[in-house]
Structure formats: structure tokens, C-alpha cells
Amino acid sequence: MATWTVTTKTMVILEETGPPHAGSLLTIDLDAIGANYRLLAERAHPAECAAVVKADAYGLGVGPVARILARQGCATFFVAHLDEAIELRGILPRVDSAAIYVLNGLLSGEEATFHAHGLRPVLNDLGQIDRWSRYCSAESKPLPAAIQLDTGMSRLGLPLSEQAVLFAQPDLASRFQLSLVMSHLACADTPEHPLNRTQQREFSTAIQHFPGVPASIAASSGVFLGPDWRFDLVRPGVCLYGVKPNDSGPNPMAQVIRLQGKILQIHDVDTPRTVGYGASHRIGGPTRIATVAAGYADGLLRILSNRGVAHVGEIALPILGRVSMDLITLDLSPLGNATETGGAVTPLQPGDLVDLIGPYRDVDAVAADADTIGYEILTSLGSRYRRRYIGAPSAPSIAEAHA
Ligand SMILES: *Cc1c(COP(=O)(O)O)cnc(C)c1O
């Protein structure tokens, strides 16, 4: 598990959003995102470090996240949807200082919208290349766009058959500004997987057809595969938000979020009884239960029923019974045991907060409890938490940090 850097610097609340009466609290450390960007940029150097902020910056809020990244010197952003790109353009209005790519590609009829907002499509097939070419010809403007080549995901990007057509007729990409050639790795979080090298070789050969055009294959995990995968630009997403790039060694990324659930009720059960839907947990002896205001509608995945834990400091409190939509129930016995063994733990009361994701259980640990990946934990957090964005009163820009 990652170690949390206990900072002594002054942190202030920079922004608060979300429902005003929400009991549970999601704290997002913008300085940690800035530090993660700088670490990735240093790793990637001399390649450019872009940032992926799709899905509302992996659920953390694209406004504050994109602004802190831009302040670190990030000049290229990727989102999945056209609407996400339009929103991001509103946050970063200067087209000359923020290139915005739309990974999901160019659908029919969207050309003028891309143009009007200064956005760059990632052209994923020959039809999209043709569409952008025609639009640029009609407008007499060689507008920028990326081409994506599939090298092993079989998801988005030109399949091999279309790549052969494009390589035989380079003119197909001559009527717009080809600003990036990219591909995507399937197994970058498993450094020893042979597909990493296979895709790297295939991509290296393919980009020889585009001399002088910047190339990119690495997302977060790819940055850590080594220099052969960095090319001219890297596109990390999840590592910016504190998730580990792979399983080898400690997580180099700073933790970004802390999720605290508010206790609504303390429930003393002294006769044998069951807990929650489906009566999936039976209490034998006297037990004190805390009912907390967060459930599967708030990203506490239902698989965490009878399995996940919350924390009070380092003391883990097991989730008893099923996770419901709005609530979880926690076994407070470990606190009693801690008191008996001499730990001075003040009893919990309604209104107190317990850590659901935090210093003693980070995003990756919760993901492991839930048999999933950090990406799903982050993007499932939902919109019902009070969100508190913290950071130093004036976070240094990358230029200031290196001065
Ligand atoms: C989501 C995505 C990324 C970012 O991936 P992370 O693993 O979050 O760093 C980069 N490139 C493409 C094509 C993506 O879809």
C-alpha cells in the first residue's frame, strides 16, 4: 500500500462543491495531482506529458483538475466524448495553450462543432479521415487531428487492413494537419507481458510512414515501461489521480483523495439478530454497529458487502451485511478491543466521520477489496458527496518549482 506523505505545509480549502447538506465528504488534494503530473512529466522527459481528463477527470471534477494541470504546464488534454471536450474548452479557453483531443473519434456531422470549439478529433478509421479531409478542404483550413492505429486492442483505431490502405496512399492524410499518430497498449500494467514489446515494434514500424509527426503509445502504466514506449508524447490519466501504475514495488504516486463517511446512527444490538438486506450477516453476541451515509449509489460497490472495511485511524472496521444504496453498517467491535488493549480511542458518535478511502486504505486497496481496479472506484464516486478541493494557498507552477 502507498504511504501517505504527511504534509506540514499549509493546506487551504480552495473550492467546495456538491450538495450542501451532504454528510459524507470527499476531499481532493489538487497539490497531489500537481505533484503527480510533475513526476510523470519528469519520467517522460524529453517526451511531452499530456493529461487524460475524460469522465469528469476520472470522477474528481474536470474544472479544478484541468486548471491545476494547466498551471503545471500541461498543454495537451484528452477526453473521450465531444461534450466533455466542449466543457473542457470552456475551462481552458485558449486554443493556443491547450490542445484538446477527443478519443472517441469524429462522428458524421460533428466536423463544424469540432472546428467551432477548436477541438481535435482522434480519427479512428478511413471514413473519419475522409470526413475530416473533406471538411478541411471545404474550409480551406488544414485543421489539426490525430490518427489512431490499432496495434492490439481491436477497439478504436485503424485496423491493419485500413493501415495498409493509408500507408499506400499517404495523400489521404495530406489535407489536414496530422498533429499526432497514436496507439494504445493493452497490457502496460503488466510490464513483463510480451504484448507490450509486440505493440511497441508494430507502432515503431507504422510511424515511419509519418516522418516528423509526433507519436504516442503510452498511458499511465506505459510511462513506467521504459524509454522505448515514450515516443514524443505520453497520455497518463489514472496515475495523476494517485492510482498505482503497476504491481512492481511501492506506488510512486501521491494519494489524491480521502473519502469520509458520516455516521448517522450508532446501533447497539444485544440479542442475536441479522444485519441488512438478505440477512446475510448474523450477530451472535452484543455488538455496536455504526450506520454510515454512503452506499453503492456513492461508489461503495455492492461486492464490498461483508468484505470491505472503513477505518478510524489505523483501526479497521468491517462492513457487516450488505452494502445498500445509501448506507453501510460497520462493526465497531475493533474499537472496543483497541480500548481494552490500552488504546485511547474516544467512542464514535453520530456526526463523526470514518475513513472509507484514506491514509490506511487507499484507492488501490479498496479496489483490491472489491475485485476491481482503481479506475472503477474513482469513476463510481458519484455526485452525492460534499467535495472539498484542497491545496497550498498558491500552488507553484512547473516553472516556479524548477526555479
Ligand atoms: C483512458 C485512456 C488513456 C489514459 O489511460 P490511463 O491508464 O488512465 O493512464 C490514454 N489513452 C487512451 C486511448 C485512453 O482511452
CSV table of C-alpha atoms and ligand atoms in Angstrom, one decimal:
chain,number,residue,atom,x,y,z
A,1,MET,CA,0.0,0.0,0.0
A,2,ALA,CA,1.1,3.5,-0.7
A,3,THR,CA,2.5,5.6,2.0
A,4,TRP,CA,0.8,8.9,2.6
A,5,THR,CA,3.1,11.9,2.8
A,6,VAL,CA,2.1,13.7,5.9
A,7,THR,CA,2.5,17.3,4.8
A,8,THR,CA,3.3,20.0,7.2
A,9,LYS,CA,2.7,22.8,4.7
A,10,THR,CA,-0.4,24.8,5.0
A,11,MET,CA,-3.4,23.4,3.1
A,12,VAL,CA,-6.4,25.5,2.5
A,13,ILE,CA,-9.8,24.8,1.1
A,14,LEU,CA,-9.7,26.1,-2.5
A,15,GLU,CA,-13.2,25.2,-3.5
A,16,GLU,CA,-16.2,23.4,-2.2
A,17,THR,CA,-18.9,21.8,-4.4
A,18,GLY,CA,-21.6,19.2,-4.2
A,19,PRO,CA,-24.8,19.1,-2.3
A,20,PRO,CA,-24.6,21.5,0.7
A,21,HIS,CA,-26.1,19.1,3.3
A,22,ALA,CA,-24.2,16.0,2.3
A,23,GLY,CA,-22.9,14.3,5.4
A,24,SER,CA,-20.1,12.4,3.8
A,25,LEU,CA,-17.1,14.2,2.5
A,26,LEU,CA,-14.7,13.7,-0.5
A,27,THR,CA,-11.5,15.6,-0.1
A,28,ILE,CA,-9.4,16.1,-3.3
A,29,ASP,CA,-5.8,17.2,-2.9
A,30,LEU,CA,-5.0,19.3,-6.0
A,31,ASP,CA,-1.4,19.7,-4.9
A,32,ALA,CA,-1.1,15.9,-5.1
A,33,ILE,CA,-2.4,16.0,-8.6
A,34,GLY,CA,0.1,18.7,-9.5
A,35,ALA,CA,2.9,16.7,-7.9
A,36,ASN,CA,1.8,13.5,-9.8
A,37,TYR,CA,1.8,15.5,-13.1
A,38,ARG,CA,5.4,16.7,-12.4
A,39,LEU,CA,6.6,13.2,-11.5
A,40,LEU,CA,5.1,11.8,-14.8
A,41,ALA,CA,6.5,14.7,-16.8
A,42,GLU,CA,10.0,14.1,-15.4
A,43,ARG,CA,9.7,10.4,-16.1
A,44,ALA,CA,8.5,11.1,-19.7
A,45,HIS,CA,11.1,13.8,-20.4
A,46,PRO,CA,12.0,14.6,-23.2
A,47,ALA,CA,8.6,13.4,-24.4
A,48,GLU,CA,5.7,15.8,-23.7
A,49,CYS,CA,3.4,14.9,-20.9
A,50,ALA,CA,-0.3,15.3,-21.8
A,51,ALA,CA,-3.2,14.6,-19.4
A,52,VAL,CA,-6.3,12.4,-19.8
A,53,VAL,CA,-9.3,14.1,-18.1
A,54,LYS,CA,-12.2,12.0,-19.6
A,55,ALA,CA,-15.2,11.0,-17.5
A,56,ASP,CA,-15.0,14.3,-15.4
A,57,ALA,CA,-11.3,13.8,-14.7
A,58,TYR,CA,-12.0,10.2,-13.6
A,59,GLY,CA,-14.8,11.4,-11.4
A,60,LEU,CA,-12.8,14.0,-9.5
A,61,GLY,CA,-14.1,17.1,-11.3
A,62,VAL,CA,-12.7,18.3,-14.6
A,63,GLY,CA,-12.8,22.0,-13.7
A,64,PRO,CA,-10.4,22.1,-10.7
A,65,VAL,CA,-8.3,19.2,-12.1
A,66,ALA,CA,-7.8,20.8,-15.6
A,67,ARG,CA,-6.9,24.1,-14.1
A,68,ILE,CA,-4.3,22.7,-11.8
A,69,LEU,CA,-2.8,20.7,-14.6
A,70,ALA,CA,-2.7,23.7,-16.9
A,71,ARG,CA,-0.8,25.6,-14.1
A,72,GLN,CA,1.8,22.8,-14.1
A,73,GLY,CA,2.4,23.5,-17.8
A,74,CYS,CA,0.2,20.7,-19.3
A,75,ALA,CA,-0.7,21.8,-22.8
A,76,THR,CA,-2.4,18.8,-24.3
A,77,PHE,CA,-5.5,17.1,-23.0
A,78,PHE,CA,-7.5,14.1,-23.9
A,79,VAL,CA,-11.2,13.4,-23.3
A,80,ALA,CA,-13.5,10.6,-24.6
A,81,HIS,CA,-16.6,12.5,-25.6
A,82,LEU,CA,-17.2,15.6,-27.8
A,83,ASP,CA,-19.3,17.1,-25.0
A,84,GLU,CA,-16.5,16.6,-22.5
A,85,ALA,CA,-14.2,18.5,-24.9
A,86,ILE,CA,-16.7,21.4,-25.2
A,87,GLU,CA,-16.9,21.6,-21.4
A,88,LEU,CA,-13.1,21.5,-21.2
A,89,ARG,CA,-12.7,24.2,-23.8
A,90,GLY,CA,-14.9,26.4,-21.5
A,91,ILE,CA,-12.5,25.7,-18.7
A,92,LEU,CA,-9.3,26.2,-20.8
A,93,PRO,CA,-10.5,28.7,-23.4
A,94,ARG,CA,-7.1,29.4,-25.1
A,95,VAL,CA,-6.8,27.2,-28.1
A,96,ASP,CA,-3.1,28.1,-28.5
A,97,SER,CA,-2.2,26.9,-24.9
A,98,ALA,CA,-4.5,23.8,-24.6
A,99,ALA,CA,-4.8,21.2,-27.4
A,100,ILE,CA,-7.9,19.1,-26.7
A,101,TYR,CA,-8.2,15.7,-28.4
A,102,VAL,CA,-11.4,13.6,-28.5
A,103,LEU,CA,-10.5,9.9,-28.2
A,104,ASN,CA,-13.9,8.6,-29.3
A,105,GLY,CA,-13.4,10.0,-32.8
A,106,LEU,CA,-15.3,12.0,-35.3
A,107,LEU,CA,-18.9,11.0,-36.0
A,108,SER,CA,-20.8,12.1,-39.1
A,109,GLY,CA,-21.9,15.8,-38.9
A,110,GLU,CA,-19.7,16.8,-36.0
A,111,GLU,CA,-17.0,18.4,-38.1
A,112,ALA,CA,-18.2,22.0,-37.7
A,113,THR,CA,-18.6,21.6,-33.9
A,114,PHE,CA,-15.0,20.4,-33.5
A,115,HIS,CA,-13.9,23.4,-35.6
A,116,ALA,CA,-16.0,25.9,-33.7
A,117,HIS,CA,-14.6,24.9,-30.3
A,118,GLY,CA,-11.0,24.4,-31.5
A,119,LEU,CA,-11.0,20.7,-30.8
A,120,ARG,CA,-9.0,17.9,-32.4
A,121,PRO,CA,-10.7,14.6,-33.3
A,122,VAL,CA,-8.7,11.3,-33.0
A,123,LEU,CA,-9.5,9.8,-36.4
A,124,ASN,CA,-10.1,6.1,-35.9
A,125,ASP,CA,-10.9,4.8,-39.3
A,126,LEU,CA,-10.6,5.7,-43.0
A,127,GLY,CA,-14.1,7.1,-43.1
A,128,GLN,CA,-13.3,9.6,-40.3
A,129,ILE,CA,-10.0,10.6,-42.1
A,130,ASP,CA,-12.0,11.2,-45.3
A,131,ARG,CA,-14.6,13.2,-43.4
A,132,TRP,CA,-12.1,15.5,-41.8
A,133,SER,CA,-10.2,15.9,-45.1
A,134,ARG,CA,-13.3,17.0,-46.9
A,135,TYR,CA,-14.2,19.4,-44.2
A,136,CYS,CA,-10.7,20.9,-44.1
A,137,SER,CA,-10.7,21.2,-47.9
A,138,ALA,CA,-14.1,22.9,-47.9
A,139,GLU,CA,-13.0,25.3,-45.3
A,140,SER,CA,-9.6,25.8,-46.9
A,141,LYS,CA,-8.0,25.2,-43.5
A,142,PRO,CA,-5.6,22.4,-42.6
A,143,LEU,CA,-7.1,21.8,-39.1
A,144,PRO,CA,-5.2,19.5,-36.6
A,145,ALA,CA,-6.3,16.0,-35.9
A,146,ALA,CA,-4.7,12.7,-34.7
A,147,ILE,CA,-4.8,9.3,-36.3
A,148,GLN,CA,-5.1,6.3,-34.1
A,149,LEU,CA,-3.6,3.0,-35.3
A,150,ASP,CA,-4.7,-0.2,-33.7
A,151,THR,CA,-1.8,-2.4,-32.6
A,152,GLY,CA,-3.5,-4.9,-30.4
A,153,MET,CA,-6.6,-3.5,-28.6
A,154,SER,CA,-9.0,-4.2,-31.5
A,155,ARG,CA,-11.2,-1.4,-30.1
A,156,LEU,CA,-10.6,2.0,-31.6
A,157,GLY,CA,-8.2,3.0,-34.4
A,158,LEU,CA,-7.4,1.8,-37.9
A,159,PRO,CA,-7.2,-2.0,-38.2
A,160,LEU,CA,-4.3,-3.4,-40.1
A,161,SER,CA,-6.2,-3.6,-43.4
A,162,GLU,CA,-7.0,0.1,-43.3
A,163,GLN,CA,-3.5,1.0,-42.2
A,164,ALA,CA,-2.2,-0.8,-45.4
A,165,VAL,CA,-4.5,1.5,-47.5
A,166,LEU,CA,-3.3,4.6,-45.7
A,167,PHE,CA,0.4,3.7,-46.0
A,168,ALA,CA,-0.1,3.1,-49.7
A,169,GLN,CA,-1.8,6.4,-50.2
A,170,PRO,CA,-0.2,9.0,-47.8
A,171,ASP,CA,-2.2,11.7,-49.6
A,172,LEU,CA,-5.3,10.6,-47.6
A,173,ALA,CA,-3.8,12.5,-44.7
A,174,SER,CA,-2.5,15.5,-46.6
A,175,ARG,CA,-5.5,17.8,-46.5
A,176,PHE,CA,-5.4,18.4,-42.7
A,177,GLN,CA,-2.7,18.9,-40.2
A,178,LEU,CA,-1.7,15.5,-38.8
A,179,SER,CA,-0.7,16.6,-35.3
A,180,LEU,CA,-0.3,13.1,-33.7
A,181,VAL,CA,-0.1,9.5,-34.6
A,182,MET,CA,-1.2,7.3,-31.6
A,183,SER,CA,-2.0,3.8,-30.5
A,184,HIS,CA,-2.9,2.2,-27.1
A,185,LEU,CA,-1.3,-0.6,-25.1
A,186,ALA,CA,-3.4,-3.5,-23.9
A,187,CYS,CA,-1.2,-4.8,-21.0
A,188,ALA,CA,1.0,-1.9,-19.9
A,189,ASP,CA,0.2,-2.5,-16.2
A,190,THR,CA,1.9,-5.9,-16.6
A,191,PRO,CA,5.4,-4.9,-17.6
A,192,GLU,CA,6.6,-8.4,-18.4
A,193,HIS,CA,3.7,-9.1,-20.8
A,194,PRO,CA,5.1,-9.9,-24.3
A,195,LEU,CA,2.3,-7.8,-26.0
A,196,ASN,CA,4.0,-4.6,-24.7
A,197,ARG,CA,7.0,-5.2,-26.9
A,198,THR,CA,5.0,-6.6,-29.8
A,199,GLN,CA,2.8,-3.4,-29.9
A,200,GLN,CA,5.9,-1.2,-29.5
A,201,ARG,CA,7.5,-2.8,-32.5
A,202,GLU,CA,4.4,-2.6,-34.7
A,203,PHE,CA,3.9,1.0,-33.8
A,204,SER,CA,7.5,1.9,-34.4
A,205,THR,CA,7.3,0.5,-37.9
A,206,ALA,CA,4.0,2.1,-38.6
A,207,ILE,CA,5.1,5.6,-37.7
A,208,GLN,CA,7.9,5.5,-40.2
A,209,HIS,CA,5.2,6.4,-42.7
A,210,PHE,CA,4.7,9.7,-40.9
A,211,PRO,CA,8.1,11.3,-40.6
A,212,GLY,CA,8.1,14.4,-38.4
A,213,VAL,CA,4.7,13.7,-36.9
A,214,PRO,CA,4.6,13.4,-33.1
A,215,ALA,CA,3.8,9.8,-31.9
A,216,SER,CA,2.3,8.4,-28.7
A,217,ILE,CA,1.5,5.0,-27.3
A,218,ALA,CA,1.9,5.3,-23.5
A,219,ALA,CA,-0.9,6.0,-21.0
A,220,SER,CA,0.0,5.9,-17.2
A,221,SER,CA,1.4,2.5,-17.0
A,222,GLY,CA,3.3,2.9,-20.3
A,223,VAL,CA,5.3,5.8,-18.9
A,224,PHE,CA,6.9,3.3,-16.5
A,225,LEU,CA,7.6,0.6,-19.1
A,226,GLY,CA,10.8,2.4,-20.2
A,227,PRO,CA,12.1,4.9,-22.8
A,228,ASP,CA,11.1,2.7,-25.8
A,229,TRP,CA,7.4,3.4,-25.1
A,230,ARG,CA,7.6,7.1,-24.5
A,231,PHE,CA,7.9,8.4,-28.1
A,232,ASP,CA,7.1,12.1,-28.4
A,233,LEU,CA,4.1,12.3,-26.0
A,234,VAL,CA,2.6,10.3,-23.1
A,235,ARG,CA,-1.0,10.4,-22.1
A,236,PRO,CA,-1.4,9.5,-18.5
A,237,GLY,CA,-4.8,9.5,-16.8
A,238,VAL,CA,-5.2,7.4,-13.7
A,239,CYS,CA,-1.7,7.9,-12.2
A,240,LEU,CA,-2.5,11.6,-12.0
A,241,TYR,CA,-5.2,10.7,-9.6
A,242,GLY,CA,-3.0,8.6,-7.3
A,243,VAL,CA,-3.6,5.1,-8.7
A,244,LYS,CA,-0.5,2.8,-8.9
A,245,PRO,CA,0.9,2.2,-12.5
A,246,ASN,CA,1.7,-1.5,-11.9
A,247,ASP,CA,2.2,-4.0,-9.1
A,248,SER,CA,6.0,-3.9,-9.1
A,249,GLY,CA,7.2,-2.1,-6.0
A,250,PRO,CA,5.6,0.7,-4.0
A,251,ASN,CA,3.2,3.2,-5.6
A,252,PRO,CA,5.3,6.2,-6.7
A,253,MET,CA,2.2,8.4,-7.0
A,254,ALA,CA,0.9,10.7,-4.2
A,255,GLN,CA,-2.6,9.9,-2.9
A,256,VAL,CA,-5.2,12.4,-4.1
A,257,ILE,CA,-8.5,11.5,-2.4
A,258,ARG,CA,-9.8,11.0,1.0
A,259,LEU,CA,-13.4,9.8,1.4
A,260,GLN,CA,-15.0,10.1,4.8
A,261,GLY,CA,-18.4,8.7,5.6
A,262,LYS,CA,-20.6,10.4,8.2
A,263,ILE,CA,-22.1,8.2,11.0
A,264,LEU,CA,-25.9,8.6,11.1
A,265,GLN,CA,-26.7,6.3,13.9
A,266,ILE,CA,-25.0,4.1,16.5
A,267,HIS,CA,-26.9,0.9,16.9
A,268,ASP,CA,-26.5,-1.4,19.8
A,269,VAL,CA,-27.6,-4.9,19.2
A,270,ASP,CA,-27.7,-7.2,22.2
A,271,THR,CA,-29.8,-10.1,21.1
A,272,PRO,CA,-28.9,-12.4,18.2
A,273,ARG,CA,-30.2,-10.6,15.1
A,274,THR,CA,-29.3,-10.2,11.4
A,275,VAL,CA,-27.9,-7.1,9.7
A,276,GLY,CA,-29.1,-5.6,6.4
A,277,TYR,CA,-30.8,-6.9,3.2
A,278,GLY,CA,-30.9,-10.6,2.7
A,279,ALA,CA,-30.0,-11.1,6.4
A,280,SER,CA,-26.5,-12.1,5.1
A,281,HIS,CA,-24.8,-11.4,8.4
A,282,ARG,CA,-25.9,-12.8,11.8
A,283,ILE,CA,-24.8,-11.2,15.0
A,284,GLY,CA,-24.1,-13.7,17.8
A,285,GLY,CA,-23.4,-11.5,20.9
A,286,PRO,CA,-23.7,-7.9,21.9
A,287,THR,CA,-22.4,-5.7,19.0
A,288,ARG,CA,-22.2,-2.0,18.4
A,289,ILE,CA,-22.9,-1.0,14.8
A,290,ALA,CA,-22.4,2.4,13.1
A,291,THR,CA,-24.6,3.2,10.2
A,292,VAL,CA,-22.8,5.4,7.7
A,293,ALA,CA,-24.2,7.7,4.9
A,294,ALA,CA,-22.7,6.1,1.8
A,295,GLY,CA,-23.7,3.1,-0.3
A,296,TYR,CA,-23.5,1.6,-3.7
A,297,ALA,CA,-25.1,4.8,-5.3
A,298,ASP,CA,-21.9,6.5,-4.0
A,299,GLY,CA,-19.4,4.1,-5.4
A,300,LEU,CA,-19.1,1.7,-2.4
A,301,LEU,CA,-19.6,-1.3,-4.7
A,302,ARG,CA,-22.0,-3.9,-3.6
A,303,ILE,CA,-19.3,-6.6,-3.7
A,304,LEU,CA,-17.9,-4.9,-0.6
A,305,SER,CA,-20.8,-6.4,1.4
A,306,ASN,CA,-19.4,-8.4,4.4
A,307,ARG,CA,-15.9,-7.8,2.9
A,308,GLY,CA,-14.9,-4.1,2.8
A,309,VAL,CA,-13.7,-2.1,5.8
A,310,ALA,CA,-13.7,1.5,7.0
A,311,HIS,CA,-11.0,3.0,9.2
A,312,VAL,CA,-10.7,5.1,12.3
A,313,GLY,CA,-7.1,5.9,12.2
A,314,GLU,CA,-5.4,2.5,11.6
A,315,ILE,CA,-8.2,0.5,13.2
A,316,ALA,CA,-10.2,-1.3,10.5
A,317,LEU,CA,-14.0,-1.6,11.0
A,318,PRO,CA,-15.5,-4.4,8.9
A,319,ILE,CA,-18.6,-3.7,6.8
A,320,LEU,CA,-21.3,-6.0,8.2
A,321,GLY,CA,-24.1,-7.3,5.9
A,322,ARG,CA,-24.9,-5.9,2.5
A,323,VAL,CA,-24.0,-2.5,1.2
A,324,SER,CA,-27.3,-0.8,0.5
A,325,MET,CA,-27.9,2.1,-1.9
A,326,ASP,CA,-27.4,4.9,0.6
A,327,LEU,CA,-25.9,3.1,3.7
A,328,ILE,CA,-23.3,0.8,5.0
A,329,THR,CA,-23.2,-0.8,8.5
A,330,LEU,CA,-19.9,-1.1,10.3
A,331,ASP,CA,-18.8,-3.3,13.2
A,332,LEU,CA,-17.4,-1.1,15.9
A,333,SER,CA,-16.0,-4.0,18.0
A,334,PRO,CA,-12.4,-3.5,16.9
A,335,LEU,CA,-12.6,-0.1,18.6
A,336,GLY,CA,-13.7,-1.7,21.9
A,337,ASN,CA,-10.9,-4.2,21.6
A,338,ALA,CA,-8.4,-1.4,21.0
A,339,THR,CA,-9.6,0.4,24.1
A,340,GLU,CA,-9.2,-2.8,26.1
A,341,THR,CA,-5.7,-3.3,24.9
A,342,GLY,CA,-4.9,0.2,26.1
A,343,GLY,CA,-5.5,2.3,23.0
A,344,ALA,CA,-7.2,5.6,23.9
A,345,VAL,CA,-10.0,5.7,21.4
A,346,THR,CA,-12.9,8.0,22.0
A,347,PRO,CA,-16.2,6.4,21.3
A,348,LEU,CA,-17.8,7.3,18.0
A,349,GLN,CA,-21.0,9.3,17.8
A,350,PRO,CA,-23.5,10.2,15.2
A,351,GLY,CA,-22.0,13.0,13.1
A,352,ASP,CA,-18.4,11.6,13.3
A,353,LEU,CA,-16.6,10.8,10.2
A,354,VAL,CA,-14.8,7.4,9.4
A,355,ASP,CA,-12.4,6.9,6.5
A,356,LEU,CA,-13.8,4.9,3.6
A,357,ILE,CA,-10.8,5.7,1.4
A,358,GLY,CA,-7.8,7.3,3.1
A,359,PRO,CA,-4.4,7.1,4.7
A,360,TYR,CA,-4.8,3.5,5.9
A,361,ARG,CA,-6.7,2.2,2.9
A,362,ASP,CA,-6.0,3.9,-0.4
A,363,VAL,CA,-7.9,3.7,-3.7
A,364,ASP,CA,-5.9,0.6,-4.8
A,365,ALA,CA,-6.5,-1.2,-1.6
A,366,VAL,CA,-10.3,-0.6,-1.8
A,367,ALA,CA,-10.2,-1.7,-5.4
A,368,ALA,CA,-8.5,-4.9,-4.4
A,369,ASP,CA,-11.2,-5.5,-1.7
A,370,ALA,CA,-13.8,-5.1,-4.4
A,371,ASP,CA,-12.1,-7.3,-7.0
A,372,THR,CA,-11.7,-4.3,-9.4
A,373,ILE,CA,-9.3,-1.6,-10.4
A,374,GLY,CA,-8.7,1.9,-9.0
A,375,TYR,CA,-10.3,3.4,-12.2
A,376,GLU,CA,-13.7,1.9,-11.3
A,377,ILE,CA,-13.5,3.1,-7.7
A,378,LEU,CA,-12.8,6.7,-8.8
A,379,THR,CA,-15.3,6.9,-11.6
A,380,SER,CA,-18.0,5.4,-9.4
A,381,LEU,CA,-17.8,8.0,-6.6
A,382,GLY,CA,-21.0,9.7,-7.8
A,383,SER,CA,-22.4,13.2,-7.1
A,384,ARG,CA,-23.7,12.9,-3.6
A,385,TYR,CA,-20.6,13.8,-1.6
A,386,ARG,CA,-19.7,17.2,-0.4
A,387,ARG,CA,-16.5,17.8,-2.4
A,388,ARG,CA,-13.7,19.8,-0.8
A,389,TYR,CA,-10.7,20.7,-3.1
A,390,ILE,CA,-7.6,21.5,-1.0
A,391,GLY,CA,-4.1,22.7,-1.8
A,392,ALA,CA,-1.5,25.2,-0.9
A,393,PRO,CA,-2.8,28.7,-1.0
A,394,SER,CA,-0.8,29.2,-4.2
A,395,ALA,CA,0.4,26.0,-5.8
A,396,PRO,CA,3.7,26.5,-7.6
A,397,SER,CA,3.7,26.2,-11.4
A,398,ILE,CA,6.2,23.8,-13.0
A,399,ALA,CA,8.3,26.8,-13.9
A,400,GLU,CA,8.4,28.1,-10.4
A,401,ALA,CA,9.1,24.6,-9.0
A,402,HIS,CA,12.2,24.3,-11.1
A,403,ALA,CA,13.4,27.9,-10.5
B,1,LIG,C1,-8.2,6.3,-20.9
B,1,LIG,C2,-7.1,6.4,-22.0
B,1,LIG,C3,-5.8,6.8,-21.6
B,1,LIG,C4,-5.4,7.1,-20.2
B,1,LIG,O1,-5.2,5.8,-19.5
B,1,LIG,P1,-4.7,5.6,-18.0
B,1,LIG,O2,-4.5,4.2,-17.9
B,1,LIG,O3,-5.8,6.2,-17.2
B,1,LIG,O4,-3.5,6.5,-17.9
B,1,LIG,C5,-4.8,7.0,-22.6
B,1,LIG,N1,-5.1,6.7,-23.9
B,1,LIG,C6,-6.3,6.3,-24.3
B,1,LIG,C7,-6.6,5.9,-25.7
B,1,LIG,C8,-7.3,6.0,-23.3
B,1,LIG,O5,-8.5,5.5,-23.7
